[in-house]
Amino acid sequence: MPIVVTLDEVMARRGMTLTQLAEAIDITLANLSILKTGKAKAVRFSTMAALCRVLECQPGEITAFTPDEGDRGAKAGKAS
């Protein structure tokens, strides 16, 4: 998957545990763990907004794009 979640790095910089963050954004520990480990298939904007609010960060600080082999030759704007 070309989207990488770097939530653990931001949490470490903030000195926040997974449990503390889950309570702060009102999400189950299991669902937050799935997101943190990169196993989530989607993230709601409301969840992303809550994460950014609590962690005082921007969405790009907790996610990154790393192209897969198939993405490298794709033209901009073209769905694959």
mmCIF file with all atom_site columns, C-alpha atoms in Angstrom:
data_model
loop_
_atom_site.group_PDB
_atom_site.id
_atom_site.type_symbol
_atom_site.label_atom_id
_atom_site.label_alt_id
_atom_site.label_comp_id
_atom_site.label_asym_id
_atom_site.label_entity_id
_atom_site.label_seq_id
_atom_site.pdbx_PDB_ins_code
_atom_site.Cartn_x
_atom_site.Cartn_y
_atom_site.Cartn_z
_atom_site.occupancy
_atom_site.B_iso_or_equiv
_atom_site.pdbx_formal_charge
_atom_site.auth_seq_id
_atom_site.auth_comp_id
_atom_site.auth_asym_id
_atom_site.auth_atom_id
_atom_site.pdbx_PDB_model_num
ATOM 1  C CA . MET A 1 1  ? 0.000   0.000  0.000   1.00 0.00 ? 1  MET A CA 1
ATOM 2  C CA . PRO A 1 2  ? 1.525   3.327  -0.996  1.00 0.00 ? 2  PRO A CA 1
ATOM 3  C CA . ILE A 1 3  ? 0.067   5.217  2.000   1.00 0.00 ? 3  ILE A CA 1
ATOM 4  C CA . VAL A 1 4  ? 2.190   4.742  5.119   1.00 0.00 ? 4  VAL A CA 1
ATOM 5  C CA . VAL A 1 5  ? 0.931   5.704  8.576   1.00 0.00 ? 5  VAL A CA 1
ATOM 6  C CA . THR A 1 6  ? 3.581   7.321  10.767  1.00 0.00 ? 6  THR A CA 1
ATOM 7  C CA . LEU A 1 7  ? 1.287   7.827  13.739  1.00 0.00 ? 7  LEU A CA 1
ATOM 8  C CA . ASP A 1 8  ? 3.665   6.047  16.126  1.00 0.00 ? 8  ASP A CA 1
ATOM 9  C CA . GLU A 1 9  ? 6.424   8.578  15.397  1.00 0.00 ? 9  GLU A CA 1
ATOM 10 C CA . VAL A 1 10 ? 4.175   11.557 16.129  1.00 0.00 ? 10 VAL A CA 1
ATOM 11 C CA . MET A 1 11 ? 2.859   9.892  19.283  1.00 0.00 ? 11 MET A CA 1
ATOM 12 C CA . ALA A 1 12 ? 6.424   9.258  20.478  1.00 0.00 ? 12 ALA A CA 1
ATOM 13 C CA . ARG A 1 13 ? 7.372   12.916 19.917  1.00 0.00 ? 13 ARG A CA 1
ATOM 14 C CA . ARG A 1 14 ? 4.322   13.964 21.931  1.00 0.00 ? 14 ARG A CA 1
ATOM 15 C CA . GLY A 1 15 ? 4.980   11.390 24.663  1.00 0.00 ? 15 GLY A CA 1
ATOM 16 C CA . MET A 1 16 ? 1.507   9.940  24.201  1.00 0.00 ? 16 MET A CA 1
ATOM 17 C CA . THR A 1 17 ? 0.529   6.291  24.503  1.00 0.00 ? 17 THR A CA 1
ATOM 18 C CA . LEU A 1 18 ? -1.937  4.493  22.275  1.00 0.00 ? 18 LEU A CA 1
ATOM 19 C CA . THR A 1 19 ? -4.361  4.224  25.195  1.00 0.00 ? 19 THR A CA 1
ATOM 20 C CA . GLN A 1 20 ? -4.157  7.955  25.946  1.00 0.00 ? 20 GLN A CA 1
ATOM 21 C CA . LEU A 1 21 ? -4.731  8.846  22.299  1.00 0.00 ? 21 LEU A CA 1
ATOM 22 C CA . ALA A 1 22 ? -7.641  6.419  21.932  1.00 0.00 ? 22 ALA A CA 1
ATOM 23 C CA . GLU A 1 23 ? -9.352  7.976  24.949  1.00 0.00 ? 23 GLU A CA 1
ATOM 24 C CA . ALA A 1 24 ? -8.639  11.521 23.756  1.00 0.00 ? 24 ALA A CA 1
ATOM 25 C CA . ILE A 1 25 ? -10.218 10.998 20.336  1.00 0.00 ? 25 ILE A CA 1
ATOM 26 C CA . ASP A 1 26 ? -12.928 8.595  21.521  1.00 0.00 ? 26 ASP A CA 1
ATOM 27 C CA . ILE A 1 27 ? -11.958 5.628  19.357  1.00 0.00 ? 27 ILE A CA 1
ATOM 28 C CA . THR A 1 28 ? -11.498 2.030  20.436  1.00 0.00 ? 28 THR A CA 1
ATOM 29 C CA . LEU A 1 29 ? -7.984  0.911  21.202  1.00 0.00 ? 29 LEU A CA 1
ATOM 30 C CA . ALA A 1 30 ? -8.388  -1.906 18.675  1.00 0.00 ? 30 ALA A CA 1
ATOM 31 C CA . ASN A 1 31 ? -9.354  0.471  15.841  1.00 0.00 ? 31 ASN A CA 1
ATOM 32 C CA . LEU A 1 32 ? -6.555  2.901  16.675  1.00 0.00 ? 32 LEU A CA 1
ATOM 33 C CA . SER A 1 33 ? -4.085  0.009  16.737  1.00 0.00 ? 33 SER A CA 1
ATOM 34 C CA . ILE A 1 34 ? -5.238  -1.087 13.267  1.00 0.00 ? 34 ILE A CA 1
ATOM 35 C CA . LEU A 1 35 ? -4.652  2.450  12.016  1.00 0.00 ? 35 LEU A CA 1
ATOM 36 C CA . LYS A 1 36 ? -1.269  2.772  13.728  1.00 0.00 ? 36 LYS A CA 1
ATOM 37 C CA . THR A 1 37 ? 0.056   -0.490 12.301  1.00 0.00 ? 37 THR A CA 1
ATOM 38 C CA . GLY A 1 38 ? -0.984  0.474  8.768   1.00 0.00 ? 38 GLY A CA 1
ATOM 39 C CA . LYS A 1 39 ? -3.585  -2.279 8.456   1.00 0.00 ? 39 LYS A CA 1
ATOM 40 C CA . ALA A 1 40 ? -6.515  0.126  8.004   1.00 0.00 ? 40 ALA A CA 1
ATOM 41 C CA . LYS A 1 41 ? -8.038  0.309  4.528   1.00 0.00 ? 41 LYS A CA 1
ATOM 42 C CA . ALA A 1 42 ? -9.592  3.740  5.099   1.00 0.00 ? 42 ALA A CA 1
ATOM 43 C CA . VAL A 1 43 ? -9.697  6.604  7.588   1.00 0.00 ? 43 VAL A CA 1
ATOM 44 C CA . ARG A 1 44 ? -12.629 8.911  8.150   1.00 0.00 ? 44 ARG A CA 1
ATOM 45 C CA . PHE A 1 45 ? -11.892 12.609 7.865   1.00 0.00 ? 45 PHE A CA 1
ATOM 46 C CA . SER A 1 46 ? -13.463 13.081 11.303  1.00 0.00 ? 46 SER A CA 1
ATOM 47 C CA . THR A 1 47 ? -10.946 10.614 12.756  1.00 0.00 ? 47 THR A CA 1
ATOM 48 C CA . MET A 1 48 ? -8.068  12.321 10.962  1.00 0.00 ? 48 MET A CA 1
ATOM 49 C CA . ALA A 1 49 ? -9.267  15.698 12.231  1.00 0.00 ? 49 ALA A CA 1
ATOM 50 C CA . ALA A 1 50 ? -9.470  14.388 15.804  1.00 0.00 ? 50 ALA A CA 1
ATOM 51 C CA . LEU A 1 51 ? -5.969  12.924 15.549  1.00 0.00 ? 51 LEU A CA 1
ATOM 52 C CA . CYS A 1 52 ? -4.587  16.217 14.231  1.00 0.00 ? 52 CYS A CA 1
ATOM 53 C CA . ARG A 1 53 ? -6.387  18.214 16.913  1.00 0.00 ? 53 ARG A CA 1
ATOM 54 C CA . VAL A 1 54 ? -5.119  16.081 19.800  1.00 0.00 ? 54 VAL A CA 1
ATOM 55 C CA . LEU A 1 55 ? -1.604  15.580 18.413  1.00 0.00 ? 55 LEU A CA 1
ATOM 56 C CA . GLU A 1 56 ? -1.398  19.213 17.224  1.00 0.00 ? 56 GLU A CA 1
ATOM 57 C CA . CYS A 1 57 ? -0.190  18.181 13.793  1.00 0.00 ? 57 CYS A CA 1
ATOM 58 C CA . GLN A 1 58 ? -1.123  18.213 10.127  1.00 0.00 ? 58 GLN A CA 1
ATOM 59 C CA . PRO A 1 59 ? -2.417  15.129 8.237   1.00 0.00 ? 59 PRO A CA 1
ATOM 60 C CA . GLY A 1 60 ? 0.871   14.917 6.328   1.00 0.00 ? 60 GLY A CA 1
ATOM 61 C CA . GLU A 1 61 ? 2.740   14.436 9.589   1.00 0.00 ? 61 GLU A CA 1
ATOM 62 C CA . ILE A 1 62 ? 0.925   11.174 10.339  1.00 0.00 ? 62 ILE A CA 1
ATOM 63 C CA . THR A 1 63 ? 0.758   9.823  6.784   1.00 0.00 ? 63 THR A CA 1
ATOM 64 C CA . ALA A 1 64 ? 3.193   9.553  3.901   1.00 0.00 ? 64 ALA A CA 1
ATOM 65 C CA . PHE A 1 65 ? 2.970   8.451  0.281   1.00 0.00 ? 65 PHE A CA 1
ATOM 66 C CA . THR A 1 66 ? 5.512   5.934  -0.985  1.00 0.00 ? 66 THR A CA 1
ATOM 67 C CA . PRO A 1 67 ? 4.800   4.828  -4.553  1.00 0.00 ? 67 PRO A CA 1
ATOM 68 C CA . ASP A 1 68 ? 4.506   1.134  -5.338  1.00 0.00 ? 68 ASP A CA 1
ATOM 69 C CA . GLU A 1 69 ? 6.131   -0.164 -8.498  1.00 0.00 ? 69 GLU A CA 1
ATOM 70 C CA . GLY A 1 70 ? 2.796   0.146  -10.335 1.00 0.00 ? 70 GLY A CA 1
ATOM 71 C CA . ASP A 1 71 ? 2.418   3.779  -9.255  1.00 0.00 ? 71 ASP A CA 1
ATOM 72 C CA . ARG A 1 72 ? 5.751   4.952  -10.640 1.00 0.00 ? 72 ARG A CA 1
ATOM 73 C CA . GLY A 1 73 ? 4.676   4.959  -14.281 1.00 0.00 ? 73 GLY A CA 1
ATOM 74 C CA . ALA A 1 74 ? 1.137   6.264  -13.733 1.00 0.00 ? 74 ALA A CA 1
ATOM 75 C CA . LYS A 1 75 ? 0.324   9.652  -15.188 1.00 0.00 ? 75 LYS A CA 1
ATOM 76 C CA . ALA A 1 76 ? -0.958  12.393 -12.884 1.00 0.00 ? 76 ALA A CA 1
ATOM 77 C CA . GLY A 1 77 ? -4.728  12.449 -12.614 1.00 0.00 ? 77 GLY A CA 1
ATOM 78 C CA . LYS A 1 78 ? -5.155  8.974  -14.062 1.00 0.00 ? 78 LYS A CA 1
ATOM 79 C CA . ALA A 1 79 ? -6.888  6.459  -11.763 1.00 0.00 ? 79 ALA A CA 1
ATOM 80 C CA . SER A 1 80 ? -5.269  3.038  -11.505 1.00 0.00 ? 80 SER A CA 1
#
